[in-house]
Short mmCIF file of C-alpha atoms in Angstrom, two decimals:
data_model
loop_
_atom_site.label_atom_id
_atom_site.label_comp_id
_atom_site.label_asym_id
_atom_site.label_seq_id
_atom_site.Cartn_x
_atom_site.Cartn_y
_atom_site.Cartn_z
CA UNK X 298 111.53 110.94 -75.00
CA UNK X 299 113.26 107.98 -73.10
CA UNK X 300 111.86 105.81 -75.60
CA UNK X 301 113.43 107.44 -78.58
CA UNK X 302 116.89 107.46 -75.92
CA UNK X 303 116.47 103.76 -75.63
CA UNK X 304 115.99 103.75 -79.68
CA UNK X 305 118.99 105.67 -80.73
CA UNK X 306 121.18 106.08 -78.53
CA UNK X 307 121.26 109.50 -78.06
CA UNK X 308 119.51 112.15 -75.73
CA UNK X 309 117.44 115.28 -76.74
CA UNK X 310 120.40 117.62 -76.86
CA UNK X 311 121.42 120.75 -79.13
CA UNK X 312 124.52 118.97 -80.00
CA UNK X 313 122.91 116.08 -82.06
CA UNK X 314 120.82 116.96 -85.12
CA UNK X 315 117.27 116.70 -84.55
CA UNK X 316 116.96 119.67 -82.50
CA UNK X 317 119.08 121.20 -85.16
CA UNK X 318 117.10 120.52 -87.93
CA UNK X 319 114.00 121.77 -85.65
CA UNK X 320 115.44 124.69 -85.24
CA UNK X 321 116.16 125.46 -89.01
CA UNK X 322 113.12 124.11 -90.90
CA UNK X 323 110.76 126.09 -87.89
CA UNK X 324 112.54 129.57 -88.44
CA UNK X 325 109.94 131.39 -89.96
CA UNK X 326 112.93 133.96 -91.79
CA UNK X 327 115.20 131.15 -92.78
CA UNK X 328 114.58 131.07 -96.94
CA UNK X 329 116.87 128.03 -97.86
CA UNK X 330 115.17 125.74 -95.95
CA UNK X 331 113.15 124.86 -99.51
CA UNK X 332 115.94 125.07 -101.37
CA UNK X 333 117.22 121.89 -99.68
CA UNK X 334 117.96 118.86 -101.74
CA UNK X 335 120.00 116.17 -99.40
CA UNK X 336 121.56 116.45 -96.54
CA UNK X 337 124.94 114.76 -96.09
CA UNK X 338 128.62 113.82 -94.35
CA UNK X 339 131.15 116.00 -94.87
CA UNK X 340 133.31 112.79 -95.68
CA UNK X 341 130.17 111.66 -98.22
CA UNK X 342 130.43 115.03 -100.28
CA UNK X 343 134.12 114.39 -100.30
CA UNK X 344 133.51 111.45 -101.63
CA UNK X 345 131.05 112.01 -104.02
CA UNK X 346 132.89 114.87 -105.56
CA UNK X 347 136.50 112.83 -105.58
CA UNK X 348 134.45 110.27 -107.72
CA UNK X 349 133.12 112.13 -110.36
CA UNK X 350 129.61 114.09 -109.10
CA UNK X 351 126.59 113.39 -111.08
CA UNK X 352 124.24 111.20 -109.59
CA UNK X 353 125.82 108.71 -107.72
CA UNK X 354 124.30 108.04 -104.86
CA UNK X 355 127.48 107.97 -101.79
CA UNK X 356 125.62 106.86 -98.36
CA UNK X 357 126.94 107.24 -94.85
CA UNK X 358 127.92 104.98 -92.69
CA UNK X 359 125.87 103.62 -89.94
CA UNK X 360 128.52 105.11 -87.46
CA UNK X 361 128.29 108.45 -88.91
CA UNK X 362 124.15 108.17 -88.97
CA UNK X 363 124.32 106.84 -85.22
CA UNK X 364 126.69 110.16 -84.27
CA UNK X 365 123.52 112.00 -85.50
CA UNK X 366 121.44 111.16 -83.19
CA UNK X 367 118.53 110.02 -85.74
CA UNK X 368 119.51 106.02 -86.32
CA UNK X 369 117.78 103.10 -84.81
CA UNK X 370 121.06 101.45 -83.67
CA UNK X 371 119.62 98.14 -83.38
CA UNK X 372 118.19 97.75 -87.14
CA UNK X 373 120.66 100.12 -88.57
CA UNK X 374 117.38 102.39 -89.91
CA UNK X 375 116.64 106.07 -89.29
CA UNK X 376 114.44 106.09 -86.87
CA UNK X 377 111.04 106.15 -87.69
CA UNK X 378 109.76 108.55 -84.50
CA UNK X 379 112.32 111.24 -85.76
CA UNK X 380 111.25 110.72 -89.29
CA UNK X 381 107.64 111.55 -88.15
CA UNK X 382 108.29 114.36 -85.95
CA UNK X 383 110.69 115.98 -89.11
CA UNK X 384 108.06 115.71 -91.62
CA UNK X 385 105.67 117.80 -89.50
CA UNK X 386 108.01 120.92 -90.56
CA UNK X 387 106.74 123.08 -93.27
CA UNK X 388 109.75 123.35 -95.25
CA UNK X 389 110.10 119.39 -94.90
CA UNK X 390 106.92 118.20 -96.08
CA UNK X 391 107.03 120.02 -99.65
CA UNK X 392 110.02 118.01 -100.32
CA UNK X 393 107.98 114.63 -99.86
CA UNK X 394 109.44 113.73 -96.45
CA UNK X 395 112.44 113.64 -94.89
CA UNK X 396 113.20 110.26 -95.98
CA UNK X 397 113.89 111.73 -99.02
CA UNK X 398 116.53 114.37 -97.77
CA UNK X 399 118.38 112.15 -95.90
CA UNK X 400 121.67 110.19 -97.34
CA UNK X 401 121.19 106.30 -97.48
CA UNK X 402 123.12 103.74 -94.83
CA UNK X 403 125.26 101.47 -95.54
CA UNK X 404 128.58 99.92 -93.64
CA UNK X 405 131.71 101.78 -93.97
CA UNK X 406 133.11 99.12 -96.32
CA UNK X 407 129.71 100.44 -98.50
CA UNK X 408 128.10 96.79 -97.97
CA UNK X 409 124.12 97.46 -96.88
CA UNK X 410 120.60 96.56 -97.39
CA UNK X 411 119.72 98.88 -99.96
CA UNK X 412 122.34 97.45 -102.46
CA UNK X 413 126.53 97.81 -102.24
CA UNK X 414 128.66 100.49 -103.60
CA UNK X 415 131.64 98.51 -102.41
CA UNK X 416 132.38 97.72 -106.02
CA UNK X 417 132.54 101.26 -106.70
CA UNK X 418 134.66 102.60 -103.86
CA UNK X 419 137.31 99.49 -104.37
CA UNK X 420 138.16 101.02 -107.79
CA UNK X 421 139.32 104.46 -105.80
CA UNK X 422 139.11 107.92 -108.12
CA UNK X 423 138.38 107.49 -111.68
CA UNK X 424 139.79 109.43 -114.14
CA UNK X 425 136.55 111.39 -115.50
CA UNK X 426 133.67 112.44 -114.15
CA UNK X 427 130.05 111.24 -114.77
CA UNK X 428 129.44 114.06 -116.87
CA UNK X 429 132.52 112.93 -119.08
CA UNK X 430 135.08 115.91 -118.32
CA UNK X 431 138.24 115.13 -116.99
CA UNK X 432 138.23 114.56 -112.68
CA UNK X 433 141.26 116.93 -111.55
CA UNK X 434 141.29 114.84 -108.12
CA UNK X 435 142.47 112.37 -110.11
CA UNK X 436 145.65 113.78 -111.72
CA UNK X 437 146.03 116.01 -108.27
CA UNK X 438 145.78 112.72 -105.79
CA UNK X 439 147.38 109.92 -107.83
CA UNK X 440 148.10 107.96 -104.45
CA UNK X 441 143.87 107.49 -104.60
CA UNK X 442 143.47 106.49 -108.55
CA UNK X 443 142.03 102.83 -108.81
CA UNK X 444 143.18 100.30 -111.37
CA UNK X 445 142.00 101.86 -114.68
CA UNK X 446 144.63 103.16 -117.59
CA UNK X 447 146.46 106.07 -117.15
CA UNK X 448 146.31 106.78 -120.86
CA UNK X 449 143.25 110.00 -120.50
CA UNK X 450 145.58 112.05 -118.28
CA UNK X 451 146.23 115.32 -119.72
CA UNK X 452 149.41 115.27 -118.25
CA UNK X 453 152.21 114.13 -120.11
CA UNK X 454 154.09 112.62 -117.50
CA UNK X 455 153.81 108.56 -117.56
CA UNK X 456 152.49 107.77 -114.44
CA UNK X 457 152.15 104.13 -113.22
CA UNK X 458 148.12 103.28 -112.54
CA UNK X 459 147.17 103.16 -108.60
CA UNK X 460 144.81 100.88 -106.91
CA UNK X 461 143.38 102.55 -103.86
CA UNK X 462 140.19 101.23 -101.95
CA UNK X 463 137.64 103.98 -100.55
CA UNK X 464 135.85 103.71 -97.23
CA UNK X 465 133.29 105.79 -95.96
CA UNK X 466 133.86 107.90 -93.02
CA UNK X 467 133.75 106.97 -89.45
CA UNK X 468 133.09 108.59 -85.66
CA UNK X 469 136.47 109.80 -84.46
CA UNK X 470 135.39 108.05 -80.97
CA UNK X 471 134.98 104.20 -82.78
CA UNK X 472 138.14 104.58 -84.43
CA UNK X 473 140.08 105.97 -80.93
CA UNK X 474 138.58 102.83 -79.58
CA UNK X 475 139.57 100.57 -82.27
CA UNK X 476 143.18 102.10 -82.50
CA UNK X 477 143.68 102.13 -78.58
CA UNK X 478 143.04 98.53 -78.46
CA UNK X 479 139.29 98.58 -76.96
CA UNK X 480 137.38 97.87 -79.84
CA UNK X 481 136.93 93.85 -79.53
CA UNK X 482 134.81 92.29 -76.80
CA UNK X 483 136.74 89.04 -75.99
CA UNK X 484 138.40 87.47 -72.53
CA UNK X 485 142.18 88.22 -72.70
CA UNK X 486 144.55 88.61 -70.49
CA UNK X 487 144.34 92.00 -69.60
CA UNK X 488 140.22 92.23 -69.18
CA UNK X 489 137.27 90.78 -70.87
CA UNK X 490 136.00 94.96 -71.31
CA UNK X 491 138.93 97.52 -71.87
CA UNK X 492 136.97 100.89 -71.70
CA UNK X 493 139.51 103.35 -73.91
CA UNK X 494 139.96 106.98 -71.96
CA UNK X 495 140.42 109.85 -73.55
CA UNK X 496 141.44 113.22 -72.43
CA UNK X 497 142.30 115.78 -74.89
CA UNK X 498 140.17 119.19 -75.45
CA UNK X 499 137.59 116.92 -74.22
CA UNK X 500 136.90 114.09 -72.19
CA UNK X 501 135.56 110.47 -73.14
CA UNK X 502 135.13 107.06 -71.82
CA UNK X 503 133.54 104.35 -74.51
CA UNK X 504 133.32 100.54 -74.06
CA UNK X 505 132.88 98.72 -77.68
CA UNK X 506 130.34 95.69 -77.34
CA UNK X 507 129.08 93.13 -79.94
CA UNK X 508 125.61 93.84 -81.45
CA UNK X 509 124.26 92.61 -85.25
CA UNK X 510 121.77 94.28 -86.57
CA UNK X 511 118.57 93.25 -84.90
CA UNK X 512 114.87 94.52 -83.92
CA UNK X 513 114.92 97.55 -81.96
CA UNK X 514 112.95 95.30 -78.97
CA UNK X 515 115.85 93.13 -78.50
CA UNK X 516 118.36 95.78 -77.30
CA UNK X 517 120.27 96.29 -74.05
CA UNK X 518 119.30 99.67 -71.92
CA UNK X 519 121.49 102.31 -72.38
CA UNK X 520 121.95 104.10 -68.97
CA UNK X 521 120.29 107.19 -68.48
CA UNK X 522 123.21 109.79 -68.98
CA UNK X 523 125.36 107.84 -71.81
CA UNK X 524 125.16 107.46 -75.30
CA UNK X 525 124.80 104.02 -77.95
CA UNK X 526 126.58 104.63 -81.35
CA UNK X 527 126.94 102.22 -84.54
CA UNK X 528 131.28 101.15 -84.96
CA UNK X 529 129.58 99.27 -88.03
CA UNK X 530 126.88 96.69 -88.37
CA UNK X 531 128.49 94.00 -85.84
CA UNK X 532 129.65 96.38 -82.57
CA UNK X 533 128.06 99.31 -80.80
CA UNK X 534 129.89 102.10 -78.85
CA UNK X 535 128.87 102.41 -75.01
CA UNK X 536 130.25 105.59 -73.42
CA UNK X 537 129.81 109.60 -72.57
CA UNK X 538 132.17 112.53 -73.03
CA UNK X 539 133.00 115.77 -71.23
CA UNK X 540 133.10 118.91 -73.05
CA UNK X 541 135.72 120.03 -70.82
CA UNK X 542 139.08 117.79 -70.04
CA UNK X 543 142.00 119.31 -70.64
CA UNK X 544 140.58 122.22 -71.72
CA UNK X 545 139.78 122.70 -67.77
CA UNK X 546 143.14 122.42 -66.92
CA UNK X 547 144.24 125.31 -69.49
CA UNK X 548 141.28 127.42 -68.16
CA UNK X 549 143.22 126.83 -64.86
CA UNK X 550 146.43 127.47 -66.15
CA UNK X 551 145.60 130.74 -67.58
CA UNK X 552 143.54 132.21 -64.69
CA UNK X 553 146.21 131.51 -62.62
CA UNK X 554 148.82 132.52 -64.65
CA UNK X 555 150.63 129.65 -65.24
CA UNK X 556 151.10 129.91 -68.48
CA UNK X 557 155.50 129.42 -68.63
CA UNK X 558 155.89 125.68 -68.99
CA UNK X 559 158.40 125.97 -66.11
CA UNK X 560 156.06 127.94 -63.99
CA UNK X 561 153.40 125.01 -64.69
CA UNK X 562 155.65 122.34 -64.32
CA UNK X 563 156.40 123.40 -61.05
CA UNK X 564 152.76 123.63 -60.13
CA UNK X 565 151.85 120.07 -61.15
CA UNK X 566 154.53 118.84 -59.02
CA UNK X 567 153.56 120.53 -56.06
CA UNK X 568 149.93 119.16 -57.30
CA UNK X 569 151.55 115.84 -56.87
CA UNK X 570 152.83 116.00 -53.57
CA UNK X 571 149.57 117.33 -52.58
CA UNK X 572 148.05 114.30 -53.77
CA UNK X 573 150.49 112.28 -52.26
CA UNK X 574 149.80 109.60 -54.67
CA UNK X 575 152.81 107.70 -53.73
CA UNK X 576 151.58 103.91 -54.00
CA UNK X 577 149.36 105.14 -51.24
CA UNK X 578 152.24 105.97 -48.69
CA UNK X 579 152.12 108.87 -46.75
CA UNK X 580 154.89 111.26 -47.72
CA UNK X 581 156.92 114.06 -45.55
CA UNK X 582 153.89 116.62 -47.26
CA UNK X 583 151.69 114.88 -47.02
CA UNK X 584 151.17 112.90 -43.54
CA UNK X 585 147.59 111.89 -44.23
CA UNK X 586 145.85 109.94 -47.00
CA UNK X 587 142.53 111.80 -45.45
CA UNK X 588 144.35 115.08 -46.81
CA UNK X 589 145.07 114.27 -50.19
CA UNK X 590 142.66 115.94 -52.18
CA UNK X 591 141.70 119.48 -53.26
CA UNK X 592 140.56 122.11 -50.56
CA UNK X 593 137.83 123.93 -52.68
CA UNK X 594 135.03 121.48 -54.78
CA UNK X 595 134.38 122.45 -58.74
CA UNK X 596 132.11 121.52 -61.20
CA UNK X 597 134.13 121.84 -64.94
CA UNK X 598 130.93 122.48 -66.72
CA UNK X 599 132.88 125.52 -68.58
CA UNK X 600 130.82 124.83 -71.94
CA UNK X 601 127.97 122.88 -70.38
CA UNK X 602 127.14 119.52 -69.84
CA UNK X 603 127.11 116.23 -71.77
CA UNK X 604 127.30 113.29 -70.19
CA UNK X 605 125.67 112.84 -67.54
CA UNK X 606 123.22 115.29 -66.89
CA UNK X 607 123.18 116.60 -70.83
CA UNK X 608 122.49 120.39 -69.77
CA UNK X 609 123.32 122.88 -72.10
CA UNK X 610 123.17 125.83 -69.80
CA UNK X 611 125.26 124.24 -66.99
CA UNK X 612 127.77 126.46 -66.36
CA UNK X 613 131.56 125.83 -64.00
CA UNK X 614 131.39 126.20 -60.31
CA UNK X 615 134.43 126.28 -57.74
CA UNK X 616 133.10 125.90 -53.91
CA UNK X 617 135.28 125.77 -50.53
CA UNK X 618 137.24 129.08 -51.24
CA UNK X 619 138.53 130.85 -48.51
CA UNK X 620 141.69 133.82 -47.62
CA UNK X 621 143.73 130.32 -47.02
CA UNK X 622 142.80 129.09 -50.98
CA UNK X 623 145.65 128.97 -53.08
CA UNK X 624 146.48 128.43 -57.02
CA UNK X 625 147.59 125.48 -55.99
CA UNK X 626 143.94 124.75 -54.58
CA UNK X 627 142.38 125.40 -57.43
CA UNK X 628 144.81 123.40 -59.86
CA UNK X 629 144.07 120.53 -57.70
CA UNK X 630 140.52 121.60 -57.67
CA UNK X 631 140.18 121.50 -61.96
CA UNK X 632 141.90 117.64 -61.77
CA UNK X 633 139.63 116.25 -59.18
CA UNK X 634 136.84 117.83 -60.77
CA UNK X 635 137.33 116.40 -64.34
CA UNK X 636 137.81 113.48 -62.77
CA UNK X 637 135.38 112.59 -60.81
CA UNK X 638 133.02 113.72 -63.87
CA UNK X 639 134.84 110.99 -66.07
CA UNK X 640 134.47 108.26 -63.54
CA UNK X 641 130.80 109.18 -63.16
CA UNK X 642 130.44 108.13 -66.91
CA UNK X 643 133.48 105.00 -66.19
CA UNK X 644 130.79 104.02 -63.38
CA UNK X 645 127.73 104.16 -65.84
CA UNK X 646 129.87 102.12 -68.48
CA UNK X 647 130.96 99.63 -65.34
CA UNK X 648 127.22 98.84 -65.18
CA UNK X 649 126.77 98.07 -68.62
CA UNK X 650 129.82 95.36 -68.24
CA UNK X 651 128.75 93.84 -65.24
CA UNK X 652 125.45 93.38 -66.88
CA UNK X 653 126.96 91.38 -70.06
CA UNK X 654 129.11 89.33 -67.64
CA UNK X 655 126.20 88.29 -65.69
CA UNK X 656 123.83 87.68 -68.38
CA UNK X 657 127.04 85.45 -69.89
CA UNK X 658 127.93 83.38 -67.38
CA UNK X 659 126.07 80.18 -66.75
CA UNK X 660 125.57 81.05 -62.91
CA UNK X 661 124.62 84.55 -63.67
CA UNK X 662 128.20 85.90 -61.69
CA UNK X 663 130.29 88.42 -62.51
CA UNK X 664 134.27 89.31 -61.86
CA UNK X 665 134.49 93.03 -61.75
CA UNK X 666 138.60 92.62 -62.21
CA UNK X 667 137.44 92.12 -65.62
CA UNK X 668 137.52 95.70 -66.60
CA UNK X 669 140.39 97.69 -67.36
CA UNK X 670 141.28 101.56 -68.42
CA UNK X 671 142.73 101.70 -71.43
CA UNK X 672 143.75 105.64 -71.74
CA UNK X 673 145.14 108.15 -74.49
CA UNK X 674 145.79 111.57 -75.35
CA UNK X 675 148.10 113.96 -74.32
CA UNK X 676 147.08 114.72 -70.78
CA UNK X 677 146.66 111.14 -69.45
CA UNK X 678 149.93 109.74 -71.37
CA UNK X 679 152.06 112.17 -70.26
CA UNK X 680 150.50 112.94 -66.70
CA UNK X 681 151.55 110.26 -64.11
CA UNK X 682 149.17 112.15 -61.45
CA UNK X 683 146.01 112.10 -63.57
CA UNK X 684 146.15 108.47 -64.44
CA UNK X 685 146.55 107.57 -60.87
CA UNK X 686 143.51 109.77 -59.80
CA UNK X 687 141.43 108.15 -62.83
CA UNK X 688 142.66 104.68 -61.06
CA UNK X 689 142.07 105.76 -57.39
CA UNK X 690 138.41 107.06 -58.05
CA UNK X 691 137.75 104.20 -60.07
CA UNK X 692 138.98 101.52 -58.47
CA UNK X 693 140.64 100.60 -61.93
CA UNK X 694 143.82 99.77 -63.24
CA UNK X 695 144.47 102.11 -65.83
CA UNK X 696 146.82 101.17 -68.60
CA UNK X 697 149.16 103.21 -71.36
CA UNK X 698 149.48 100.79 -74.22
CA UNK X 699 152.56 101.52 -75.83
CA UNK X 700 151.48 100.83 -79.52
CA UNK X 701 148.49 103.06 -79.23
CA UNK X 702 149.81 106.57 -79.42
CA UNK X 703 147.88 108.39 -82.68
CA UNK X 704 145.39 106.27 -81.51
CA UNK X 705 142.35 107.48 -83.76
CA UNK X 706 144.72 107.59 -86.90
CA UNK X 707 145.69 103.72 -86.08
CA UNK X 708 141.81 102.91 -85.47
CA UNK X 709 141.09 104.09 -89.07
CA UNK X 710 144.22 101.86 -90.36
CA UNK X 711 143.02 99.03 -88.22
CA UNK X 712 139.20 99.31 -88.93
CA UNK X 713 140.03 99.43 -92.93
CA UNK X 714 143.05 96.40 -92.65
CA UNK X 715 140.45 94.21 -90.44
CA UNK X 716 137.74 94.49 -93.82
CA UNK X 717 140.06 94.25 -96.42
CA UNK X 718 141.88 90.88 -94.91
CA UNK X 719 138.25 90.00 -93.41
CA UNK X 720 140.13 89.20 -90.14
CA UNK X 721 138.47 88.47 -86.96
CA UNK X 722 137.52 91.09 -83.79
CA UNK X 723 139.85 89.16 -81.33
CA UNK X 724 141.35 91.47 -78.69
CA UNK X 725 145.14 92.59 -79.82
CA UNK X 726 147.25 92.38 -76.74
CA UNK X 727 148.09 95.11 -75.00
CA UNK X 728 151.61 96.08 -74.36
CA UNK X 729 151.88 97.40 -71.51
CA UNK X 730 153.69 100.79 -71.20
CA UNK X 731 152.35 101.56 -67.98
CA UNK X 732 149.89 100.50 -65.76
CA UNK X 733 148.63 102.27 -62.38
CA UNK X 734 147.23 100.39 -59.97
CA UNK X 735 143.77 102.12 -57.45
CA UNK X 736 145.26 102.86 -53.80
CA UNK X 737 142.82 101.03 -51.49
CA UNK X 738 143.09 103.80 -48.80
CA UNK X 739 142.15 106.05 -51.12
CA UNK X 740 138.58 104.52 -52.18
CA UNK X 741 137.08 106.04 -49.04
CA UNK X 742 138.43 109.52 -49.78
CA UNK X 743 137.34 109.65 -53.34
CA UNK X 744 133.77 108.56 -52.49
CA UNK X 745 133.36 111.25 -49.95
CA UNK X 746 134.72 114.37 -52.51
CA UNK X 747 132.24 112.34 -54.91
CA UNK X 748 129.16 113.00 -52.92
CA UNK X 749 130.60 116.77 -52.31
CA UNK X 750 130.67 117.13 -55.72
CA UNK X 751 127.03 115.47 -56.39
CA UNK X 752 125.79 117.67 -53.57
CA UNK X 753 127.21 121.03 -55.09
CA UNK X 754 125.75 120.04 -58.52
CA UNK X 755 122.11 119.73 -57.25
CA UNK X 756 122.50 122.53 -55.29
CA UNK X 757 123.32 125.32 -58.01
CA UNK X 758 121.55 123.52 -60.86
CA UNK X 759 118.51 125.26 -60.63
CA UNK X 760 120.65 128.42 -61.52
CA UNK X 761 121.32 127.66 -64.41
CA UNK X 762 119.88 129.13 -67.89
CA UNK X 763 118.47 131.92 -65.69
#
């Protein structure tokens, strides 16, 4: 199993589609299974309808393939383990393989091995389908007709001809990287490796690397606990996610009802002054830097674990509570915990940097000011106190570009602009919104509630899935 990890990039987890597909071609009651023909993207079928049906033949993209699970991300293949293991189902191998039920790869621009659509999708919707009958997409979209006559529409409206190029989809995460800046490896003047940030529902931290297609021997390790994903056939995608971020922080919110925004408000400031964040000077509340942190220890698994464990059945945990604990405790509580979960994957990332520095550099150092946060979403832009715990249990700065807001509908833009104008990957420069800086006296804090919170996991994991 760590060998197929090492080949695609992706644990053995219920949320990627291997075990799904286990699961449905072994159900003994499950009839459709036969009745198969292809599976495919929900952004492919799209496609594929929008340009007429029949029997064109729309791939995916190598990033949407790597999401799967089930592509080699060095040589851009599915992998052949997984294809082995699929056609040992029943309802598999009297389709002739899996191979067969799978959608070709090629780059989002439709460029690959097997041949190029590109020609295709540059000419955006046509105006009838492959079986000759008029395509209503393309009198209902006319913003997405390509560069043929107008003259078949059945309206009678003149309507000036379109020309709109078609891309196939992408992974939300590549284009939050690409649109929040992170999505070039180059030395700049804000980092050599900008790992992007997010916190929305969920939590992620990805770092985007260069990597051509190669053979599968010649790849970097991915660390035990994070995942490798395709951007497209140049860069890879380094990172882990939480499937609880802010969506800790509303469990919190509720429980304790907190749900006015005045009556929250209030509590994140009193959050704040327990924190005592404060460039790292001791305020009125808060005489100590030893007392800036939470009084009870959690563990935000609220909908299991991803990264870095990957256990399904994990379940939340809140530790330390006493007839003293207050909501205030417990706020404090869901923020450190998220936290220190998302710098767990920041320090698994870290590791992955500092080993392409060294192996760059002629003497084989490395400058760990190199790396910088790059964050987004909601929570972090708008929350002074998270950003500054991200920085203080990192020991990162952590930056709010100011361009970058929207920042997976800007990566798409981006990604697409970049192909069309066949520009380079060069870094775009930040600008710098805000930037918060790690609080030396805090490191020794952070590493301590760290180990509490490593020490709490191993302690209770053995409950879980019981």
């Amino acid at each position: 199993m760590q060998s197929l990890y090492q080949q695609t990039g992706a644990p053995i987890h219920s949320a990627y589609a291997l075990p799904q597909l286990l699961t449905f071609y072994k159900n003994e009651t499950n009839t459709s299974a036969s009745k198969v023909c292809k599976w495919q993207s929900i952004s492919s079928i799209c496609l594929h309808r929008w340009m007429g049906g029949g029997e064109i033949n729309i791939p995916i993209s190598y990033s949407e393939a790597s999401w799967t699970g089930m592509l080699d991300f060095a040589t851009c293949e599915w992998n052949e383990t997984i294809l082995t293991i699929l056609d040992s189902c029943k309802g598999i191998s009297s389709n002739g393989g899996i191979k067969n039920l799978l959608p070709t790869l090629a780059d989002f621009d439709g460029d690959s091995a097997q041949g190029s659509i590109s020609s295709l999708l540059s000419n955006g919707i046509p105006s009838r389908c492959k079986n000759g009958e008029f395509n209503p997409y393309w009198e209902r979209w006319p913003e997405l007709r390509g560069i043929e006559s107008t003259a078949d529409s059945y309206s009678s409206d003149e309507v000036e001809a379109q020309h709109c190029r078609l891309f196939l989809g992408v992974g939300d995460g590549a284009a939050a990287n690409c649109g929040s800046k992170c999505d070039a490896y180059s030395t700049c003047e804000y980092g050599s490796h900008r790992i992007a940030v997010t916190i929305g529902t969920s939590a992620a931290a990805r770092v985007c690397l260069p990597l051509q297609k190669m053979p599968s021997d010649s790849v970097t390790t991915v660390p035990h606990g994070l995942f490798c994903y395709r951007v497209d056939k140049s860069r890879i995608l380094v990172g882990g996610a939480l499937t609880d971020g802010g969506s800790a922080i509303e469990w919190a919110r509720k429980l304790l009802n907190l749900q006015s925004a005045d009556a929250f408000d209030a509590a994140l400031e009193e959050v704040s002054n327990r924190y005592c964040h404060n460039f790292g000077k001791p305020s009125l509340e808060c005489p100590s830097l030893q007392s800036i942190g939470a009084a009870v220890t959690m563990i935000p698994f609220l909908s299991g674990e991803r990264s870095t464990g990957f256990r399904g059945a994990a379940t939340g945990c809140i530790s330390g509570i006493t007839r003293d604990t207050t909501p205030i405790d417990i706020l404090l509580g869901c923020f450190e915990g998220v936290t220190l979960r998302l710098c767990a994957v920041i320090g698994l990332i870290e590791e992955v940097c500092h080993n392409r520095r060294k192996h760059e550099t002629s003497d084989g150092s490395d400058d760990a000011n190199q790396t910088i946060l790059v964050v987004s979403g909601n929570a972090l832009e708008k929350n002074t106190l998270w950003r500054q715990m991200i920085a203080d249990c990192s020991g990162l700065g952590v930056v709010v570009d100011g361009e970058s807001s929207e920042g997976t509908s800007r990566g798409v833009a981006m990604l697409i602009s970049r192909r069309i104008k066949q520009t380079d990957q060069s870094a775009e420069v930040l600008t710098i919104a805000s930037i918060s800086h790690p609080v030396e006296e805090a490191n020794s804090r952070w590493a301590t509630v760290r180990l509490t919170q490593d020490d709490l996991i191993n302690a209770v994991c053995n409950t879980w899935g019981r």
